[in-house]
Amino acid sequence: MFKRILIANRGEIAIRVARACREIGISPVGVYSSVDRNSFHLQFMDRVFWIGDSPPQASYLNIEGIIDAAKKAKAEAIHPGYGFLAENSKFAEACEDNGIVFVGPDAKALALVGDKVASRNTVQKVGVPIIPGMQVVDTDIGVFKELASKVGYPVIVKASMGGGGKGMRIVRNESELEASVAAGQREAKSAFGDETVYLEKYIQRPRHIEFQVLRDHHGNTIHLFERECSIQRRHQKIIEETPSVALDDELRHRMGEAAKKVIEVAEYTNAGTVEFLLDENRSFYFLEVNARVQVEHPITEMVTGVDLVRKQINIAAGHRLGLCQDAVKQRGHAIEARIYAEDPENSFLPSPGKIRFLNEPSGPGIRVDSGIYQGWNVPPHYDPILSKLVIWSEDRETAIRRMSGALKDYVILGIMTNLGYLKRIMDNEKFLNGDYHTHFIDDNEKALRLSKGDLIQVLAGIALVSADAENTGVRIPGDTRTEYTSTPWQELGDWKICGRQVNRQR
Amino acid sequence: MDDIHNVLFTKEKDIYVISIDQKEYRVKDYLFQGCHLSFEMGESRISMYIAQDADRNYISYNGECYIIERARAAKAGRRGAAAHHASSVSSPMPGLLVKLPIAIGARVSAGQTLAIVEAMKMQNELRASRDGIVAKINFKEGDQIDAFQPIVELEPQKK
């Protein structure tokens, strides 16, 4: 086993990995950028190395600086966490070239799963379904028409070079097709300088279901069941749960086996996640492989009892999995809520700044993977994730209620966070019924707004801390009393509840 | 969308009377220790968390967070903003000014991007709310900016 592992990350995931290292007797080595020199993750490391200036390009994406630090620390392995260099095949290669073990798949497997087209073609060969659509690009409208009627409407026309919804057109029937293809081509040309568009079946109201997989260097592959991650804002997950209410044992088994096939055909090792879309007819389609430990890995740990980060390190050290498929069971229900420094009332705009007060929830079945402390200044340079609140309970209903209570107890003051918003999702009836899909946030925008109910208490609180209770005050216009049984009115003035869009009708 | 409320305060022996938008509420036994605030209101005891800095109050109550400012300062700002409304562009979040695709004297039209600010991996485009001519640019690309600072100022187009 390794003596020292360098953790090429920051925040809660660096802390998570450092804990796993300690538990197997490995000394964790940390890295930090200039702005992070007093960040929380440094407290969990045996040694830390400065790797560059605050912008990610200069520090956490600085391959040379990180390899240098690993050599100085005499670390035999590097754990990349998630984000930053976690799925960068050049980084994995640089580790290999320097005789350092990269805790993750090898550079070749990383490159394959990183190429969306190549990985889709590869998995299709072993019978894993992908979203039906064009295999080769074409400009002949006849080809579009034929394919659209073959896969069935609605279809979606997408720009080959696209992203961010530009050049995308949903087409409901054949009469709209020709105009939509032409419009898509024009938009693609002006946005990406390339007018190539392709067509695929449009999946309405899909659910995002992913499977956790582990594979060792001895050819043993297991899956650790699913995570449902359909609650997303701006295509980013904010709540994940397992098991998914959308699967029964038969479908779960088929998807799990498909996930294992994907990992095996890609000759992928270590921990990975196979993402699928599930449509309303319970057909599933391969999306992509996430070649890293996922943000939402704790919910799998909570229901299976398997420590995924320790498994990653063991696999990287050449150990066998030591776990067969039949030994992996789902027990109870787990939910994760991602706590972000952002303002849900203001298009989820990021909100960096100083944390003036922090109270973390505790109690049975509550796990907080946190990267913050009271008094810390959340820097604007990195991802807005602050911490993850993870709940386990025997069943889904009590898990949701436990999560709602824990979110209520979780207090972060000084910056805007999504804590209240996450609680509103937990209290939402559709969510409670498991009746949701990837458009849930947009479709329920009004229902998820803050209710106006508590403003009186909040304003009374402001009045009490702002008024000078002992002061006799200044007589305000309109106060005609000649004898006082009380102090004169103090005018505390107008108070503004910042940026709140409130449901007036409640 | 900001909500504004008028608040008055008086004390009758051990009762605090708080008038909110001309409606009176009676409160007693108020304790404020650390960031914990509690008081009796009606039949129940209310507990909340408050942190204050210079002109802002952060309150967490019932699992929701509120940021509350004195509206006087805010009003001046808003009036200023109203005067500026059409004539300046600022960012609602602090961050890095990554792009200023315009120069002084440039003719811009409503909806045109005047600046791009980035924080926490998200880029936010700041757009002109009306046609005009760029009169002043207060920062340069690469500057770290605070929220609500005017970045670009416009003057109306001459006929």
JSON list of N, CA and C in Angstrom, two decimals, chain B residues 10 15 37 39 41 55 74 76 85 90 110-111 143 153 155-156:
[
{"chain": "B", "resi": 10, "resn": "THR", "atom": "N", "xyz": [-41.50, 51.16, 20.15]},
{"chain": "B", "resi": 10, "resn": "THR", "atom": "CA", "xyz": [-41.58, 51.83, 21.46]},
{"chain": "B", "resi": 10, "resn": "THR", "atom": "C", "xyz": [-41.60, 50.78, 22.55]},
{"chain": "B", "resi": 15, "resn": "ILE", "atom": "N", "xyz": [-42.84, 45.65, 27.92]},
{"chain": "B", "resi": 15, "resn": "ILE", "atom": "CA", "xyz": [-43.37, 45.21, 26.62]},
{"chain": "B", "resi": 15, "resn": "ILE", "atom": "C", "xyz": [-42.78, 46.08, 25.51]},
{"chain": "B", "resi": 37, "resn": "LEU", "atom": "N", "xyz": [-31.22, 34.92, 18.65]},
{"chain": "B", "resi": 37, "resn": "LEU", "atom": "CA", "xyz": [-32.18, 35.92, 19.11]},
{"chain": "B", "resi": 37, "resn": "LEU", "atom": "C", "xyz": [-33.49, 35.21, 19.41]},
{"chain": "B", "resi": 39, "resn": "PHE", "atom": "N", "xyz": [-37.57, 35.85, 21.38]},
{"chain": "B", "resi": 39, "resn": "PHE", "atom": "CA", "xyz": [-38.51, 36.75, 22.05]},
{"chain": "B", "resi": 39, "resn": "PHE", "atom": "C", "xyz": [-39.89, 36.12, 22.07]},
{"chain": "B", "resi": 41, "resn": "MET", "atom": "N", "xyz": [-43.81, 36.38, 21.34]},
{"chain": "B", "resi": 41, "resn": "MET", "atom": "CA", "xyz": [-44.72, 37.11, 20.46]},
{"chain": "B", "resi": 41, "resn": "MET", "atom": "C", "xyz": [-46.00, 36.32, 20.41]},
{"chain": "B", "resi": 55, "resn": "ASP", "atom": "N", "xyz": [-24.18, 47.51, 7.01]},
{"chain": "B", "resi": 55, "resn": "ASP", "atom": "CA", "xyz": [-25.52, 47.96, 6.66]},
{"chain": "B", "resi": 55, "resn": "ASP", "atom": "C", "xyz": [-26.45, 46.81, 6.29]},
{"chain": "B", "resi": 74, "resn": "ALA", "atom": "N", "xyz": [-30.73, 52.27, 0.95]},
{"chain": "B", "resi": 74, "resn": "ALA", "atom": "CA", "xyz": [-31.07, 51.53, -0.25]},
{"chain": "B", "resi": 74, "resn": "ALA", "atom": "C", "xyz": [-31.82, 52.42, -1.23]},
{"chain": "B", "resi": 76, "resn": "ALA", "atom": "N", "xyz": [-31.71, 55.70, -1.53]},
{"chain": "B", "resi": 76, "resn": "ALA", "atom": "CA", "xyz": [-30.80, 56.63, -2.20]},
{"chain": "B", "resi": 76, "resn": "ALA", "atom": "C", "xyz": [-30.10, 55.90, -3.34]},
{"chain": "B", "resi": 85, "resn": "HIS", "atom": "N", "xyz": [-30.37, 54.23, -13.95]},
{"chain": "B", "resi": 85, "resn": "HIS", "atom": "CA", "xyz": [-30.98, 53.01, -14.46]},
{"chain": "B", "resi": 85, "resn": "HIS", "atom": "C", "xyz": [-30.62, 52.73, -15.91]},
{"chain": "B", "resi": 90, "resn": "SER", "atom": "N", "xyz": [-24.15, 47.59, -13.87]},
{"chain": "B", "resi": 90, "resn": "SER", "atom": "CA", "xyz": [-23.35, 47.03, -12.79]},
{"chain": "B", "resi": 90, "resn": "SER", "atom": "C", "xyz": [-23.69, 45.55, -12.66]},
{"chain": "B", "resi": 110, "resn": "ALA", "atom": "N", "xyz": [-29.86, 48.80, -27.09]},
{"chain": "B", "resi": 110, "resn": "ALA", "atom": "CA", "xyz": [-30.47, 48.06, -25.99]},
{"chain": "B", "resi": 110, "resn": "ALA", "atom": "C", "xyz": [-30.28, 46.57, -26.21]},
{"chain": "B", "resi": 111, "resn": "GLY", "atom": "N", "xyz": [-29.86, 45.86, -25.15]},
{"chain": "B", "resi": 111, "resn": "GLY", "atom": "CA", "xyz": [-29.69, 44.42, -25.23]},
{"chain": "B", "resi": 111, "resn": "GLY", "atom": "C", "xyz": [-28.28, 44.00, -25.59]},
{"chain": "B", "resi": 143, "resn": "ASP", "atom": "N", "xyz": [-10.00, 43.11, -13.78]},
{"chain": "B", "resi": 143, "resn": "ASP", "atom": "CA", "xyz": [-10.25, 43.71, -12.46]},
{"chain": "B", "resi": 143, "resn": "ASP", "atom": "C", "xyz": [-11.24, 42.85, -11.67]},
{"chain": "B", "resi": 153, "resn": "GLU", "atom": "N", "xyz": [-20.79, 53.45, -18.00]},
{"chain": "B", "resi": 153, "resn": "GLU", "atom": "CA", "xyz": [-21.82, 54.49, -17.96]},
{"chain": "B", "resi": 153, "resn": "GLU", "atom": "C", "xyz": [-22.12, 54.97, -19.38]},
{"chain": "B", "resi": 155, "resn": "GLU", "atom": "N", "xyz": [-24.33, 57.64, -22.03]},
{"chain": "B", "resi": 155, "resn": "GLU", "atom": "CA", "xyz": [-25.12, 58.87, -22.15]},
{"chain": "B", "resi": 155, "resn": "GLU", "atom": "C", "xyz": [-26.03, 58.71, -23.36]},
{"chain": "B", "resi": 156, "resn": "PRO", "atom": "N", "xyz": [-27.18, 59.44, -23.32]},
{"chain": "B", "resi": 156, "resn": "PRO", "atom": "CA", "xyz": [-28.16, 59.26, -24.40]},
{"chain": "B", "resi": 156, "resn": "PRO", "atom": "C", "xyz": [-27.55, 59.64, -25.75]}
]
